[in-house]
Amino acid sequence: MKITKLTTWRVPPRWMFLKIETDEGIVGWGEPVIEGRARTVEAAVHELSGYLIGQDPRNINDLWQMMYRAGFYRGGPILMSAIAGIDQALWDIKGKALGVPVYELLGGLVREKMKTYSWVGGDRPADVIADIRRLREAGFDTFKLNGTEELGLLDSAAKVDDAVGRIAEIRAAFGNEIEFGIDFHGRVSAPMARVLLRALEPYRPLFVEEPVLPEQAEHYPLLAAQTAIPLAAGERMYSRYDFKRVFAAGGIAIIQPDLSHAGGISECFRIAAMAEAHDVALAPHCPLGPVALAACLQVDFVSHNAVLQEQSMGIHYNKDAELLDYVKNRDDFRIEDGFIRPLPKPGLGVEVDEERVIAASAAHAQDWRNPVWRHADGSVAEW
Ligand SMILES: O=C(O)[C@H](O)[C@@H](O)[C@@H](O)[C@H](O)CO
Ligand SMILES: [Mg+2]
């Protein structure tokens, strides 16, 4: 079998789909994208296609190593997202060629169903109580919300009280009937993380995510030493080589690699095993589309330490398109009581509605960009 063509489509809300065709008619789909830099990743995918055309798509390990090591400059969000989407499509092809889901190729199921969680509250956390109430009726009991809005390197007691008050309100309304993660989203400096973690301790959040920016990772063990709240990170880490330093330093209890940013199924499967060796839980990041989610689930169902799966149904980014809008086998993604079952179909288990993708891409005018926030003094704030 030989790879004959790579085609990409940027689509609303902020995703990109990759279709890899072969000379035997089997097609694989991937979702290579960095939110806000889709065109850059698209260029990287097509630069890499020169290594792939004419190659056997079933030689995933060799193609992965070639894509990674053929470039003298390697790693980082753009190249590893391009490799991720291509890797997903290669696994899709291999599974379809053999007539089995990818999880079978990775050794089979370790669980019958996978726990998922839902976002509440949006960019500027608001209306979280109403959102939680609504989603509880849909069967969810685990949620995630942003912890703060703009926050200065050093900020006021009022800002801290605002952040903590919102969490206190959740616990007051729902007690321990629900769980929730708090995403600091890189908005919180190391000094303010120390203040916030101490103030949040009594409310026992399930985890605090990106307690500081990934470039401040040396603070993870220091922050972990002062709190019992499990710390989570990983959406802005892109390979085993990024994660190995975090495992060695300690402090992170939950890793959140993104299957569309961290080298795909091949790399995240290896990262998951590294995490298990360090007694670290796996909770793949996935605020993206259905192909990315399907790739996450293939790794979740073969990883003993997988505990939670992010999915983007109703997420505040999904304007103009929802998680399953480009999917034909929507029922396979049904979430019952917050759990999702293994995707039964061969390959990644997602049947992409190609006509819908092409039409949406043709009409897709506006590239998504994250907002640029500023502090009251006019300086740039972390979003
Ligand atoms: O945890 C999450 O889902 C993420 O922090 C998410 O909010 C961001 O990754 C966003 O997609 C960046 O554009
Ligand atoms: Mg996050």
XYZ file of C-alpha atoms and ligand atoms in Angstrom:
397
model
C 0.000 0.000 0.000
C 1.330 3.510 -0.792
C 0.375 7.018 0.317
C -0.820 9.000 -2.700
C -2.222 12.305 -1.406
C -2.600 14.562 1.663
C -5.451 17.078 1.716
C -6.253 19.547 4.486
C -9.365 21.606 5.248
C -9.566 24.396 7.832
C -13.113 24.455 9.229
C -15.193 26.240 11.873
C -14.957 26.597 14.782
C -11.105 26.445 14.767
C -10.179 22.939 13.603
C -8.385 21.391 10.665
C -8.947 17.974 9.129
C -6.352 15.998 7.190
C -7.255 13.220 4.739
C -4.509 10.814 3.662
C -5.326 8.754 0.576
C -3.667 5.516 -0.558
C -3.368 3.566 -3.816
C -5.641 0.852 -2.349
C -8.523 3.267 -1.735
C -8.232 3.176 2.068
C -8.385 6.684 3.529
C -7.185 7.923 6.916
C -8.295 11.068 8.782
C -6.341 13.203 11.242
C -6.835 16.534 13.022
C -3.498 18.415 12.933
C -4.101 21.844 14.456
C -2.843 24.382 16.954
C -5.701 26.622 18.019
C -5.035 30.007 16.443
C -2.197 28.827 14.188
C -4.102 26.478 11.822
C -2.491 27.892 8.667
C 1.014 27.426 10.112
C 0.332 23.793 10.983
C -1.250 23.316 7.552
C 1.984 24.497 5.928
C 3.969 22.116 8.147
C 1.739 19.171 7.171
C 2.296 19.838 3.488
C 6.040 20.290 4.030
C 6.103 16.844 5.655
C 4.072 15.278 2.831
C 7.267 15.127 0.761
C 8.531 12.429 3.160
C 5.265 10.484 2.947
C 4.058 10.280 -0.666
C 4.904 6.802 -2.026
C 5.569 5.381 1.456
C 3.627 2.464 3.015
C 1.266 4.087 5.581
C 1.321 0.949 7.733
C 4.975 1.606 8.696
C 3.817 4.081 11.329
C 6.828 3.825 13.656
C 9.361 4.407 10.888
C 7.355 7.236 9.319
C 6.978 8.862 12.751
C 10.735 8.695 13.413
C 11.456 9.999 9.931
C 9.060 12.966 10.295
C 10.520 13.755 13.738
C 14.229 13.185 13.091
C 14.427 14.198 9.408
C 14.168 17.812 10.531
C 17.302 19.155 12.238
C 14.989 21.498 14.137
C 12.277 19.512 15.877
C 9.611 19.518 18.586
C 7.389 22.428 19.559
C 3.679 23.043 18.940
C 3.666 23.489 15.167
C 5.792 20.533 14.014
C 4.457 18.163 16.685
C 0.844 19.072 15.800
C 1.559 18.389 12.135
C 3.118 15.030 13.029
C 0.194 14.358 15.393
C -2.473 14.710 12.720
C -0.505 12.646 10.217
C 0.094 9.948 12.859
C -3.634 9.818 13.646
C -4.429 9.311 9.959
C -1.807 6.568 9.612
C -3.319 4.662 12.554
C -6.765 5.183 10.981
C -5.524 3.595 7.742
C -3.817 0.684 9.522
C -6.918 -0.118 11.565
C -9.158 0.072 8.509
C -6.753 -2.132 6.491
C -6.904 -4.787 9.248
C -10.601 -4.239 10.036
C -10.045 -3.430 13.723
C -10.226 -0.359 15.993
C -6.825 1.161 16.841
C -7.170 0.103 20.485
C -7.000 -3.534 19.303
C -3.669 -2.790 17.613
C -2.430 -1.306 20.918
C -3.196 -4.455 22.926
C -6.935 -4.235 23.581
C -9.228 -2.642 26.147
C -8.298 -2.025 29.791
C -11.787 -0.610 30.612
C -15.377 -0.824 29.402
C -16.099 2.923 29.442
C -14.184 6.205 29.812
C -15.153 9.070 32.124
C -15.479 12.476 30.468
C -15.943 16.012 31.766
C -17.508 19.206 30.462
C -16.417 22.838 30.439
C -18.558 25.417 32.226
C -18.341 29.169 32.464
C -16.446 30.279 29.375
C -13.358 32.465 28.963
C -14.450 34.770 31.775
C -15.912 32.252 34.232
C -19.545 33.215 34.721
C -22.914 31.486 35.126
C -21.064 28.356 36.239
C -23.836 27.312 38.627
C -26.448 27.393 35.854
C -24.108 25.560 33.469
C -23.405 22.848 36.045
C -27.122 22.422 36.760
C -27.866 22.055 33.040
C -25.055 19.572 32.416
C -25.903 17.511 35.500
C -29.292 16.903 33.893
C -27.382 15.549 30.889
C -25.621 13.117 33.228
C -22.268 14.835 33.846
C -20.850 15.036 37.350
C -17.373 16.345 36.527
C -16.629 19.794 35.164
C -13.857 22.285 34.431
C -13.832 26.053 34.589
C -11.318 28.864 34.248
C -10.068 29.996 37.633
C -9.634 33.698 36.945
C -9.885 36.455 34.389
C -6.858 38.706 33.801
C -4.536 38.434 36.792
C -1.464 40.548 37.435
C 1.954 39.169 38.400
C 0.984 40.524 41.786
C -2.725 41.143 42.254
C -5.297 42.207 44.789
C -7.126 40.432 47.586
C -10.322 41.398 45.762
C -9.246 39.438 42.647
C -8.318 36.452 44.827
C -11.636 36.672 46.678
C -13.491 36.814 43.344
C -11.782 33.614 42.153
C -12.199 31.772 45.433
C -15.762 33.022 45.947
C -16.848 31.422 42.675
C -15.468 28.063 43.827
C -17.037 28.431 47.268
C -20.369 29.062 45.519
C -20.033 25.789 43.577
C -19.322 23.761 46.707
C -22.173 25.512 48.547
C -24.592 24.687 45.720
C -23.560 21.098 45.016
C -21.502 19.876 47.964
C -19.415 16.829 47.033
C -22.003 15.547 44.557
C -19.860 16.924 41.741
C -16.171 17.280 40.989
C -14.453 20.093 39.125
C -11.052 21.051 37.845
C -9.921 24.666 37.876
C -7.916 25.765 34.845
C -5.485 28.552 35.738
C -4.878 28.574 31.959
C -1.401 30.025 32.393
C -2.982 33.280 33.573
C -1.548 32.947 37.087
C 2.023 33.884 38.057
C 4.041 31.705 40.442
C 3.551 34.139 43.357
C -0.204 34.336 42.779
C -0.464 30.559 42.297
C 0.877 30.124 45.832
C -1.790 32.508 47.160
C -4.648 30.987 45.150
C -3.791 27.348 45.876
C -3.728 28.034 49.608
C -7.075 29.872 49.447
C -8.686 27.147 47.297
C -7.493 24.254 49.454
C -10.648 24.070 51.648
C -12.863 23.572 48.583
C -10.922 20.508 47.396
C -11.027 20.971 43.612
C -10.330 17.737 41.733
C -7.259 19.403 40.216
C -5.770 22.760 39.293
C -4.615 22.854 35.673
C -1.631 24.778 34.326
C -1.038 26.318 37.763
C 1.675 28.394 36.079
C 2.740 28.819 32.459
C 4.534 25.764 31.005
C 7.675 27.873 30.707
C 7.554 28.166 34.518
C 7.474 24.366 35.002
C 10.250 24.531 37.613
C 7.568 25.841 40.004
C 5.435 22.669 39.728
C 7.253 20.752 42.525
C 7.427 23.866 44.705
C 3.689 24.484 44.365
C 2.899 20.788 44.879
C 4.881 20.875 48.124
C 2.509 23.504 49.541
C -0.841 21.976 48.583
C -2.780 18.709 48.566
C -4.650 19.847 45.442
C -3.505 17.625 42.536
C -1.745 19.743 39.878
C -2.332 19.052 36.178
C -0.473 20.137 33.046
C 0.366 18.994 29.562
C -1.639 20.694 26.828
C 1.400 22.835 26.020
C 3.949 20.024 26.140
C 4.678 18.313 22.845
C 6.736 15.132 23.176
C 8.241 12.551 25.530
C 11.187 14.901 25.843
C 9.015 17.687 27.271
C 7.208 15.324 29.620
C 10.316 13.484 30.859
C 11.586 16.641 32.597
C 8.255 17.107 34.381
C 8.200 13.486 35.505
C 11.783 13.775 36.788
C 11.108 17.011 38.706
C 7.771 15.809 40.132
C 4.839 17.954 41.243
C 2.387 17.109 38.447
C -0.211 14.504 39.456
C -2.172 14.502 36.175
C -0.745 14.938 32.685
C -2.905 16.267 29.873
C -1.151 15.658 26.568
C -3.161 16.776 23.557
C -3.417 14.015 20.903
C -3.382 16.711 18.199
C -0.375 18.585 19.618
C 1.937 15.959 21.179
C 2.888 13.782 18.221
C -0.373 11.831 17.941
C -1.353 8.360 19.092
C 2.168 6.932 18.753
C 3.755 9.564 21.013
C 0.918 9.956 23.522
C 0.724 6.178 23.988
C 4.416 6.273 24.975
C 3.888 9.335 27.217
C 0.992 7.570 28.965
C 3.261 4.632 29.798
C 5.961 6.996 31.129
C 3.315 8.633 33.334
C 2.150 5.289 34.724
C 5.732 4.491 35.745
C 5.649 7.702 37.848
C 2.165 7.017 39.300
C 0.876 10.001 37.311
C -2.681 9.989 35.925
C -3.554 10.591 32.283
C -6.334 13.019 31.303
C -5.872 13.916 27.613
C -6.575 17.531 26.656
C -9.177 17.819 23.903
C -11.071 21.098 23.372
C -10.999 20.218 19.677
C -12.947 18.194 17.131
C -14.127 14.615 16.679
C -10.995 13.149 15.098
C -8.857 14.495 17.953
C -11.349 13.072 20.471
C -11.393 9.692 18.714
C -7.581 9.598 18.887
C -7.716 10.417 22.610
C -10.193 7.624 23.247
C -8.005 5.077 21.443
C -5.225 5.857 23.957
C -7.624 6.116 26.937
C -8.966 2.627 26.368
C -5.527 1.009 26.450
C -3.984 3.094 29.274
C -4.491 1.853 32.841
C -3.759 5.355 34.234
C -6.321 7.178 32.068
C -8.765 8.838 34.470
C -10.618 11.607 32.644
C -11.233 12.715 29.071
C -11.919 16.289 28.031
C -14.477 16.677 25.232
C -15.682 19.862 23.586
C -19.470 19.362 23.448
C -20.863 22.827 24.199
C -17.436 24.355 24.937
C -17.279 28.147 24.695
C -15.010 27.956 21.618
C -17.461 25.996 19.477
C -19.113 28.863 17.697
C -20.396 28.056 14.161
C -19.831 24.319 14.606
C -20.323 21.702 17.326
C -18.256 18.613 18.177
C -20.175 16.101 16.039
C -21.261 18.325 13.144
C -18.764 16.698 10.756
C -19.383 13.129 11.950
C -21.658 10.515 10.331
C -21.540 7.956 13.181
C -22.691 10.382 15.872
C -24.275 7.658 17.997
C -20.882 6.041 18.589
C -19.896 9.207 20.496
C -22.917 9.045 22.818
C -22.061 10.054 26.390
C -24.170 8.330 29.072
C -23.850 9.427 32.704
C -20.642 11.155 31.719
C -19.089 8.009 30.250
C -18.297 7.135 26.638
C -17.892 3.600 25.263
C -15.062 2.362 23.020
C -15.556 3.480 19.418
C -16.455 0.224 17.634
C -15.542 0.935 14.025
C -12.176 0.087 12.424
C -9.352 2.605 12.628
C -9.955 5.702 14.765
C -13.683 4.907 14.812
C -14.883 8.209 13.356
C -16.697 8.397 10.020
C -15.988 11.905 8.738
C -18.684 13.570 6.635
C -16.290 14.723 3.902
C -18.902 16.668 1.963
C -19.770 18.619 5.118
C -16.065 19.299 5.756
C -15.479 20.551 2.206
C -18.553 22.784 2.269
C -17.696 24.234 5.681
C -14.096 24.844 4.631
C -15.170 26.628 1.445
C -17.419 28.926 3.475
C -14.844 29.346 6.264
C -13.890 32.997 6.194
C -12.539 33.963 9.579
C -9.499 32.223 11.140
C -9.960 31.737 14.884
C -7.550 33.660 17.068
C -7.518 33.733 20.845
C -8.288 37.204 22.187
C -5.410 39.467 23.256
C -6.166 40.556 26.792
C -4.695 43.591 28.494
C -4.379 44.652 32.128
C -5.835 47.902 33.404
C -2.442 49.561 32.858
C -2.534 48.586 29.181
C 0.096 45.824 29.359
C -0.590 42.463 27.712
C -2.300 39.942 30.004
C -2.156 36.146 29.690
C -5.451 34.934 28.151
O -8.035 23.067 29.007
C -8.387 23.481 27.918
O -9.318 23.039 27.218
C -7.553 24.536 27.324
O -6.870 25.302 28.290
C -8.249 25.401 26.322
O -9.029 26.357 26.913
C -7.157 26.025 25.484
O -6.281 24.998 25.104
C -7.648 26.617 24.259
O -8.117 25.565 23.408
C -6.544 27.368 23.601
O -7.051 27.945 22.444
Mg -6.354 24.015 29.870
